Coordinates of C-alpha atoms and ligand atoms in Angstrom, one line a residue:
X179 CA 146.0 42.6 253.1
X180 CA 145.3 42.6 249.2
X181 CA 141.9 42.2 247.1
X182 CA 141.1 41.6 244.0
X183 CA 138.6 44.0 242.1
X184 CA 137.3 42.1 238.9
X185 CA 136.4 45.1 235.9
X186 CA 135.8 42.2 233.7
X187 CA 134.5 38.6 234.1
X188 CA 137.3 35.7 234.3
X189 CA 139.2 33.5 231.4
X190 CA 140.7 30.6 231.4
X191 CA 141.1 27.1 231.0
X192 CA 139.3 24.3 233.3
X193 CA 140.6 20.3 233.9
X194 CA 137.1 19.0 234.5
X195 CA 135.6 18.3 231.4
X196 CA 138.1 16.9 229.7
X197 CA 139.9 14.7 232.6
X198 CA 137.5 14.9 235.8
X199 CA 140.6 13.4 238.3
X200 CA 142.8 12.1 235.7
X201 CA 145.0 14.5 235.9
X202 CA 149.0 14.0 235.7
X203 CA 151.4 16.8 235.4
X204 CA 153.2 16.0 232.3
X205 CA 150.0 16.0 230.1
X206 CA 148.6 19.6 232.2
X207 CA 152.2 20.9 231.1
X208 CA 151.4 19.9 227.4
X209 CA 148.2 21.4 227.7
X210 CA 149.4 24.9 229.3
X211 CA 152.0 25.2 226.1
X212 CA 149.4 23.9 223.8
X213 CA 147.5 26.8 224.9
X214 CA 149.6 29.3 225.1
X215 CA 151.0 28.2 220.8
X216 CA 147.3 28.6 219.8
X217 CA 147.1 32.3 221.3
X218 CA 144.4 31.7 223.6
X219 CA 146.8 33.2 226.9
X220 CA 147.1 36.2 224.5
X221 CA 143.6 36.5 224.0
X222 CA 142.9 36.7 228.0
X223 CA 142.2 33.1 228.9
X224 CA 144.7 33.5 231.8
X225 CA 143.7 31.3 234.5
X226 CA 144.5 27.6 234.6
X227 CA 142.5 25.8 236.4
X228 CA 142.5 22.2 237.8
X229 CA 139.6 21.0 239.3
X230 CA 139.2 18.5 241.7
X231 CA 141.7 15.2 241.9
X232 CA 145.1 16.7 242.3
X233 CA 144.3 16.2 246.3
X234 CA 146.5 13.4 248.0
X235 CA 143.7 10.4 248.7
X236 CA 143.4 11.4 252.5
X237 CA 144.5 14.2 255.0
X238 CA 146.9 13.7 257.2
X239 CA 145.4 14.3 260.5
X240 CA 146.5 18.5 261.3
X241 CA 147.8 19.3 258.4
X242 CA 146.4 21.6 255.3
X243 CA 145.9 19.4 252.3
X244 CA 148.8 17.7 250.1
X245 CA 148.6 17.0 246.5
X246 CA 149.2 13.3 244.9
X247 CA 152.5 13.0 244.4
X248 CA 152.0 10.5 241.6
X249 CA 150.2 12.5 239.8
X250 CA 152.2 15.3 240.7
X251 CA 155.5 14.7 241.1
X252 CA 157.8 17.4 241.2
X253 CA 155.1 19.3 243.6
X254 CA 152.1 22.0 242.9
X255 CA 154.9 24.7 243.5
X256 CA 157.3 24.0 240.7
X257 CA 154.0 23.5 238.4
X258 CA 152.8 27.1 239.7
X259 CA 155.7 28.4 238.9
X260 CA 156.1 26.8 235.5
X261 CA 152.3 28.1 234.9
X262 CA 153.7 31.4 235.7
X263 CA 156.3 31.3 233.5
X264 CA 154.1 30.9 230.6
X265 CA 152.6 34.0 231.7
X266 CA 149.4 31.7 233.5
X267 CA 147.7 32.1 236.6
X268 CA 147.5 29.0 238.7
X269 CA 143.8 27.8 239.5
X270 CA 143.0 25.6 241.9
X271 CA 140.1 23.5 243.5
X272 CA 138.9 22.6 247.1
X273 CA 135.3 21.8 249.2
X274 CA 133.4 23.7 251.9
X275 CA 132.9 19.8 253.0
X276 CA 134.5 17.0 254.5
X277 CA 135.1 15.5 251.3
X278 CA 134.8 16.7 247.5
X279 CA 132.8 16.4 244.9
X280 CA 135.0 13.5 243.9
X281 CA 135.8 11.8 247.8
X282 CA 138.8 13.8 248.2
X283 CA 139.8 15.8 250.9
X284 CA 138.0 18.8 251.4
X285 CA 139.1 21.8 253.6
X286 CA 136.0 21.8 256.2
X287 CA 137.9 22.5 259.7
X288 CA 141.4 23.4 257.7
X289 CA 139.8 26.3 256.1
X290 CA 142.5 28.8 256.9
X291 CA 145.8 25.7 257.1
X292 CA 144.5 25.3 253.5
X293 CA 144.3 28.7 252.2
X294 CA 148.2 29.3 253.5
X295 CA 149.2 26.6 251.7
X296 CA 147.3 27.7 248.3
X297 CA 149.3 30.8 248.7
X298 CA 152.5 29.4 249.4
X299 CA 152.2 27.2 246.3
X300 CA 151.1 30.8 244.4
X301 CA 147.7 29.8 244.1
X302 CA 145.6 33.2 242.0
X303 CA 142.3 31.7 241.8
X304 CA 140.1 28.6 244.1
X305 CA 137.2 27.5 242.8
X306 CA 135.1 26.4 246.0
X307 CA 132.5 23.8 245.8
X308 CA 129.7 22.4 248.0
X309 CA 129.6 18.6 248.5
X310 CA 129.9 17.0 251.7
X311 CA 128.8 19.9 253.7
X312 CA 128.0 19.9 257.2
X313 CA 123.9 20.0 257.6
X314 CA 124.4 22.6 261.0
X315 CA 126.6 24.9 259.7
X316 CA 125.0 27.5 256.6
X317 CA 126.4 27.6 253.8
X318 CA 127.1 31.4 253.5
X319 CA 129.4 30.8 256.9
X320 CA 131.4 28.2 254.8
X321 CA 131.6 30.4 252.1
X322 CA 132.4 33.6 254.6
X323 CA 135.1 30.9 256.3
X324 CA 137.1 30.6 253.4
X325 CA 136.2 33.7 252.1
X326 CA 138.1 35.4 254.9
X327 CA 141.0 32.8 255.4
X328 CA 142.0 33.7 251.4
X329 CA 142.2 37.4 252.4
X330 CA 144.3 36.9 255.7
X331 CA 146.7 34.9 253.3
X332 CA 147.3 38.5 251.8
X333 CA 148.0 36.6 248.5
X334 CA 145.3 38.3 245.6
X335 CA 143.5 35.1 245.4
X336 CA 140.4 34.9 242.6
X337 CA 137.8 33.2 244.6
X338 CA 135.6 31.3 242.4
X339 CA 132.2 29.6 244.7
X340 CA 130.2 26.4 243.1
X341 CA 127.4 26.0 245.4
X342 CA 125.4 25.8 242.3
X343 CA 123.0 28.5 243.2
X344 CA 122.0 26.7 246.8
X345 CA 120.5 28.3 249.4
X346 CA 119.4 31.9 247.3
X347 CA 123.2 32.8 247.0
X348 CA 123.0 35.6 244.9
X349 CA 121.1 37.6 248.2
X350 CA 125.1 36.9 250.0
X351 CA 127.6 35.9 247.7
X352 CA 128.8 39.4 247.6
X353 CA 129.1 38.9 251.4
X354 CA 132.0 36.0 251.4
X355 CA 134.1 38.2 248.8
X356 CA 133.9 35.8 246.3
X357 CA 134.5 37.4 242.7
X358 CA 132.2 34.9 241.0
X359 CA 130.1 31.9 241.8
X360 CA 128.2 28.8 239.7
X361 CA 124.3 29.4 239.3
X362 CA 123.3 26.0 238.3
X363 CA 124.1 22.9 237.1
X364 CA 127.2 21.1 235.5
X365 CA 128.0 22.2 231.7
X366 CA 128.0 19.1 229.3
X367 CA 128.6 18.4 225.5
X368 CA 125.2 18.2 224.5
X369 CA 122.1 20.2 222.8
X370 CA 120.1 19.2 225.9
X371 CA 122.4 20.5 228.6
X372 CA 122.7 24.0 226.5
X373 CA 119.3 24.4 225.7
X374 CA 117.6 23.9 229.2
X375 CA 120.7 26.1 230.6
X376 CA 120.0 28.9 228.3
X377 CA 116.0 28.7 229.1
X378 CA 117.1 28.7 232.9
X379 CA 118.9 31.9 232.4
X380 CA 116.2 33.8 230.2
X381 CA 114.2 33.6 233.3
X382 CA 117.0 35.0 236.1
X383 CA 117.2 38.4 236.3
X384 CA 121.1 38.5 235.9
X385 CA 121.4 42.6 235.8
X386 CA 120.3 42.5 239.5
X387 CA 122.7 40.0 240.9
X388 CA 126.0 39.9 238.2
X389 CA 128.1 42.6 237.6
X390 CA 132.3 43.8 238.0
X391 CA 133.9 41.8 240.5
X392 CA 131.0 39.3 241.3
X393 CA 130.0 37.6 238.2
X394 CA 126.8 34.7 237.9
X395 CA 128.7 31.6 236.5
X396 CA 126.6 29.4 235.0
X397 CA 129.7 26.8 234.2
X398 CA 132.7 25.7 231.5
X399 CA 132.5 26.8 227.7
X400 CA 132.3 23.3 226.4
X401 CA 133.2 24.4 222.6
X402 CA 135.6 22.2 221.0
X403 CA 134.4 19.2 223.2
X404 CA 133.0 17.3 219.9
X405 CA 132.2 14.6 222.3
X406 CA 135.7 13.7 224.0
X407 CA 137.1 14.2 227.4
X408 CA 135.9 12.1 230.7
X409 CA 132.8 13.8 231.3
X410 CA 131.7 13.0 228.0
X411 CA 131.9 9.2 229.2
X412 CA 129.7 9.5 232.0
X413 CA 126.8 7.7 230.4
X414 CA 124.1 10.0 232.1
X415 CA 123.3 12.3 228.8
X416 CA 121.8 10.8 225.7
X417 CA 122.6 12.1 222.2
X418 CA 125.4 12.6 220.4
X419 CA 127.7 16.0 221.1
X420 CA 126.1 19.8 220.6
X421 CA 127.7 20.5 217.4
X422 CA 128.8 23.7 216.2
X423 CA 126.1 25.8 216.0
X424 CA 125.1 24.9 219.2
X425 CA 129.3 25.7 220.8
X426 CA 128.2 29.5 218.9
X427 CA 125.1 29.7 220.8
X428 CA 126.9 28.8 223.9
X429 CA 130.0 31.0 223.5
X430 CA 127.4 33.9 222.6
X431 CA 125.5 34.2 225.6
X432 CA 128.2 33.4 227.7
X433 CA 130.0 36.7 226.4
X434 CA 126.7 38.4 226.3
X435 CA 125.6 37.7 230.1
X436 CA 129.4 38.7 231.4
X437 CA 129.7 35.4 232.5
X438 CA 133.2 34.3 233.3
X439 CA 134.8 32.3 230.1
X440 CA 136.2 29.4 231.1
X441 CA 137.3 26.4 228.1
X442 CA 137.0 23.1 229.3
X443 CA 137.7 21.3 226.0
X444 CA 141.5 19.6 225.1
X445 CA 143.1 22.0 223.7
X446 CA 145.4 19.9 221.9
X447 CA 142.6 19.1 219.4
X448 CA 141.4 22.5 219.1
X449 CA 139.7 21.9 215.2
X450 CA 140.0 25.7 213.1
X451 CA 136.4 25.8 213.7
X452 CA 136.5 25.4 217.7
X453 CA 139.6 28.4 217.5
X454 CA 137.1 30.1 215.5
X455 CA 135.0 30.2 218.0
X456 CA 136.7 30.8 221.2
X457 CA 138.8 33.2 219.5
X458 CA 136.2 35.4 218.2
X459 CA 137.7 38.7 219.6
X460 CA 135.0 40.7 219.0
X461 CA 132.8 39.1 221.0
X462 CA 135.4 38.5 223.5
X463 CA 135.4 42.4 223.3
X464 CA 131.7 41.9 224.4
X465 CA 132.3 39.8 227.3
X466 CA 135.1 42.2 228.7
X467 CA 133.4 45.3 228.5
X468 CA 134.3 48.1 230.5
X469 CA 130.0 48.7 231.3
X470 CA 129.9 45.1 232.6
X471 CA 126.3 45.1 232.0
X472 CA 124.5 41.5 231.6
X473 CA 122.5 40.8 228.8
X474 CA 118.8 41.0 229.6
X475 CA 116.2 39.5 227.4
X476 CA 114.0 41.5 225.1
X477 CA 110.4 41.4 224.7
X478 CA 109.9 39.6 221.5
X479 CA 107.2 42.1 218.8
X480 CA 107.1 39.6 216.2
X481 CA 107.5 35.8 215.4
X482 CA 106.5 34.6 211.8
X483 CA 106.0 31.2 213.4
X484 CA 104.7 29.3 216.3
X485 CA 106.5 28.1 219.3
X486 CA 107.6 31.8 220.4
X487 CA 109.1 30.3 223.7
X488 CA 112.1 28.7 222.5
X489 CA 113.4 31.8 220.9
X490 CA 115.0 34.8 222.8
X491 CA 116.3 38.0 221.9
X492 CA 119.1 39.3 224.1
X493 CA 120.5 42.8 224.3
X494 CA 123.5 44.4 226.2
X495 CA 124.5 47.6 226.0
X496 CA 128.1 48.6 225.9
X497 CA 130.6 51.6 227.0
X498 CA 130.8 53.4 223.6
X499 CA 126.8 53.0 223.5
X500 CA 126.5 50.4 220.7
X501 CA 124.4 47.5 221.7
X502 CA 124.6 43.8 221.1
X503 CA 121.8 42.2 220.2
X504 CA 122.2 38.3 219.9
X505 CA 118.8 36.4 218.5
X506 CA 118.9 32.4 219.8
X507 CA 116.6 30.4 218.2
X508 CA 116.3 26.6 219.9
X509 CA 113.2 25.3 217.3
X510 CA 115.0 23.3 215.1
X511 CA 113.9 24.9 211.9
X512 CA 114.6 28.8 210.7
X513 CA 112.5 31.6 212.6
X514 CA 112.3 34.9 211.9
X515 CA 112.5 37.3 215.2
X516 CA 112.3 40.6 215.8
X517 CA 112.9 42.7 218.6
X518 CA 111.5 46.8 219.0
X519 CA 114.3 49.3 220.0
X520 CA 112.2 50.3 223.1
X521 CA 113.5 47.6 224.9
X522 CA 116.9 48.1 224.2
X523 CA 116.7 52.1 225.6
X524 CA 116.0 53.5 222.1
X525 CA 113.2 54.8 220.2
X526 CA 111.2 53.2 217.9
X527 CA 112.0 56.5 215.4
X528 CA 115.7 55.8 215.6
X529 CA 117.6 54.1 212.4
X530 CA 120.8 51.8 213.7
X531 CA 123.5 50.1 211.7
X532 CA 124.1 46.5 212.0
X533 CA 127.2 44.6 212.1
X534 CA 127.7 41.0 212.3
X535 CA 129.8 39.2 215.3
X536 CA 129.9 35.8 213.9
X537 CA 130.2 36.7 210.2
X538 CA 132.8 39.7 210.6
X539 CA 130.5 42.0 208.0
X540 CA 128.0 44.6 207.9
X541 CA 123.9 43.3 208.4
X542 CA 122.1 46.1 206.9
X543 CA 120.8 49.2 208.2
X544 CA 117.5 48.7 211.1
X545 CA 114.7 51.6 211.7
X546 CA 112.4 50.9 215.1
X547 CA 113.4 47.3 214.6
X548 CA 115.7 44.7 214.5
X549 CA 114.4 41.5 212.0
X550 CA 116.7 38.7 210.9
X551 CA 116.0 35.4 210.0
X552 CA 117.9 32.8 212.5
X553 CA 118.6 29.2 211.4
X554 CA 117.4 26.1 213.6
X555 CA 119.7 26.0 216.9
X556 CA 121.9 28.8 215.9
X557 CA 122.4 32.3 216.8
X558 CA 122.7 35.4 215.1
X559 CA 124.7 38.2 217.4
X560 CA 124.9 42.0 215.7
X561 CA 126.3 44.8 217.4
X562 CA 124.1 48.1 216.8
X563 CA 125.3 51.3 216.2
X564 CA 122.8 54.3 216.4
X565 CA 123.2 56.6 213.5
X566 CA 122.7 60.1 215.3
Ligands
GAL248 C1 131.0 19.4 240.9 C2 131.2 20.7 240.2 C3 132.0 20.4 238.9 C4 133.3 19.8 239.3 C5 133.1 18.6 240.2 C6 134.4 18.0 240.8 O1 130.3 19.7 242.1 O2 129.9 21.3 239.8 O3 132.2 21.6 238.2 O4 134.1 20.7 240.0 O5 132.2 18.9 241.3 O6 134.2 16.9 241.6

């Protein structure tokens, strides 16, 4: 039998955003080169994912699950193994229901005939979600179900949950051996989505329940979006894309809270400014690090303005004991925030120096204090060195 152990959270490359089930192997192919050209498989986003819609419409009755052969046609073997010839792992999606998300077959009662096949077809990760499920049966037995049927396939298999925080799972995700699992709601391209996200997570207490080899997911990266792909056509969300500033804020926290990275835009119209992004290595640094410590918020000491609740100070510490301090400010004019070293484990006596992780240069040198002026829905991350 084989496991997994995670020392750092996820990467990789999700189908949902951009093509829900409209997915057909000649474009996926594009996109795994397109990828791979644009360095983001060198820079650790490894695992391609598809997400639901690859399934064959309905089960036959006995068998594990097949995938659409028109949208696959030469089978979800030969595109593993083209995947892996890239240097990819192959990602994959099922249901702890009857059904998906999406109405397609989900592996309730063909737990373990589905988790041979993944394996057979050289599946590395599953990403396991939570429609259609039975009302008898709890959910952490699903979850354990599958859980166990990916070990006894003694293939390494990533196993990704999306109950979307149901049912207190951080108390027993650990239990179904699942190396990371969906806190909340669905990521989408807007200032809305990322702004009530980021609120959501400033009031979980992430150090208790996410850390190496069972990370708190709270959904897709949607940098690079700038308003296409299907989910952007849904019609439910008002408002034009998040812009920008608002892909930095995202990509910031997300590194800062060790959640897993996973892209979700099309990667074949990856603008310089959306590489810029999602290629920031030192912050990808920060997301990997070897302390796998989640950002925790900070007390705020000092706002010059009003409206001190949509601003946030975050710190996490790394191995070689510098700390990352990102300041998130979701007013839509300029604040000024500062945040005392007490919270961060130092002492208010201590001088740091200040580097910036967005603009790639020295901030100045801090004593008891860190002060910066933020812009309107931006960020400013620095990562503090104490002078000793
Ligand atoms: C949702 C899930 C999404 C996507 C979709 C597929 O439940 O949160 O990330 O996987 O199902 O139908």
């Amino acid at each position: 039998m084989q496991e997994i152990f995670l020392k750092a959270p996820p990467m990789g490359w999700n189908s949902w955003n951009t093509f829900m089930d409209g997915l057909d192997e000649a474009t996926l192919r594009e996109i795994a080169v397109s990828l791979k050209e644009q360095g983001f498989l060198e820079a650790g986003y490894e695992y391609f994912c598809l997400d639901d819609g690859w399934e064959e419409k309905t089960r036959r009755v006995g068998c594990g699950v097949d995938y659409d052969r028109k949208k696959f046609p030469s089978g979800l073997k030969s595109f593993g193994d083209f995947l892996h010839g890239l240097g990819f792992k192959f990602g994959i999606y099922s249901c702890a229901g009857t059904l998906t998300c999406g109405g397609y077959p989900g592996s309730y009662g063909y737990e373990y005939e589905d988790a041979q096949k993944f394996a057979d077809w050289g599946v590395d990760l599953l990403k396991y979600d939570n429609c259609y499920v039975p009302t008898d049966v709890p959910g952490k037995f699903l979850y354990r179900r599958m859980g166990q049927a990916l070990r006894e396939t003694g293939r390494p298999i990533l196993y990704s949950m999306c109950n979307w925080g149901f049912d207190d799972s951080q108390t027993w995700v650990r239990s179904t051996g699942a190396h990371s699992y969906r806190i909340g709601t669905d990521s989408r391209d807007t200032w809305e989505n990322v702004q009530s996200v980021m609120h959501v997570l400033g009031k979980m207490n992430l150090t208790a329940f996410s850390g190496a080899n069972c990370y708190a997911d709270p959904d897709f990266l949607i940098a690079g979006m700038n308003g296409r792909g299907a989910v952007s056509n849904l019609g439910e969300e008002i408002g034009p894309n998040a812009g920008y500033n608002v892909y930095r804020m995202q990509f910031s926290l997300w590194c800062m809270i060790c959640a897993p990275l996973m892209m979700s835009h099309d990667p074949r119209y990856t603008t310089p400014q959306t590489a810029e992004i999602l290629l920031n290595r030192e912050l990808l640094a920060v997301n990997q690090d070897a302390a796998n410590i989640p950002a925790f918020p900070c007390r705020i000491e000092k706002m010059m303005e009003a409206d001190a609740s949509k601003c946030e100070v975050w710190a996490k510490p790394l191995s070689c004991g510098d700390v990352v301090v990102g300041l998130f400010n979701r007013k839509d004019t300029p604040a000024y925030l500062q945040a005392g070293f007490e919270s961060m484990g130092w002492l208010l006596s201590d001088t740091v120096d200040a580097y910036d992780l967005w603009a790639h240069r020295p901030a100045g040198v801090f004593r008891g204090n860190v002060t910066m002026q933020v812009p309107g829905r931006d960020c400013v991350v620095l990562r503090l060195h104490r002078r000793r």
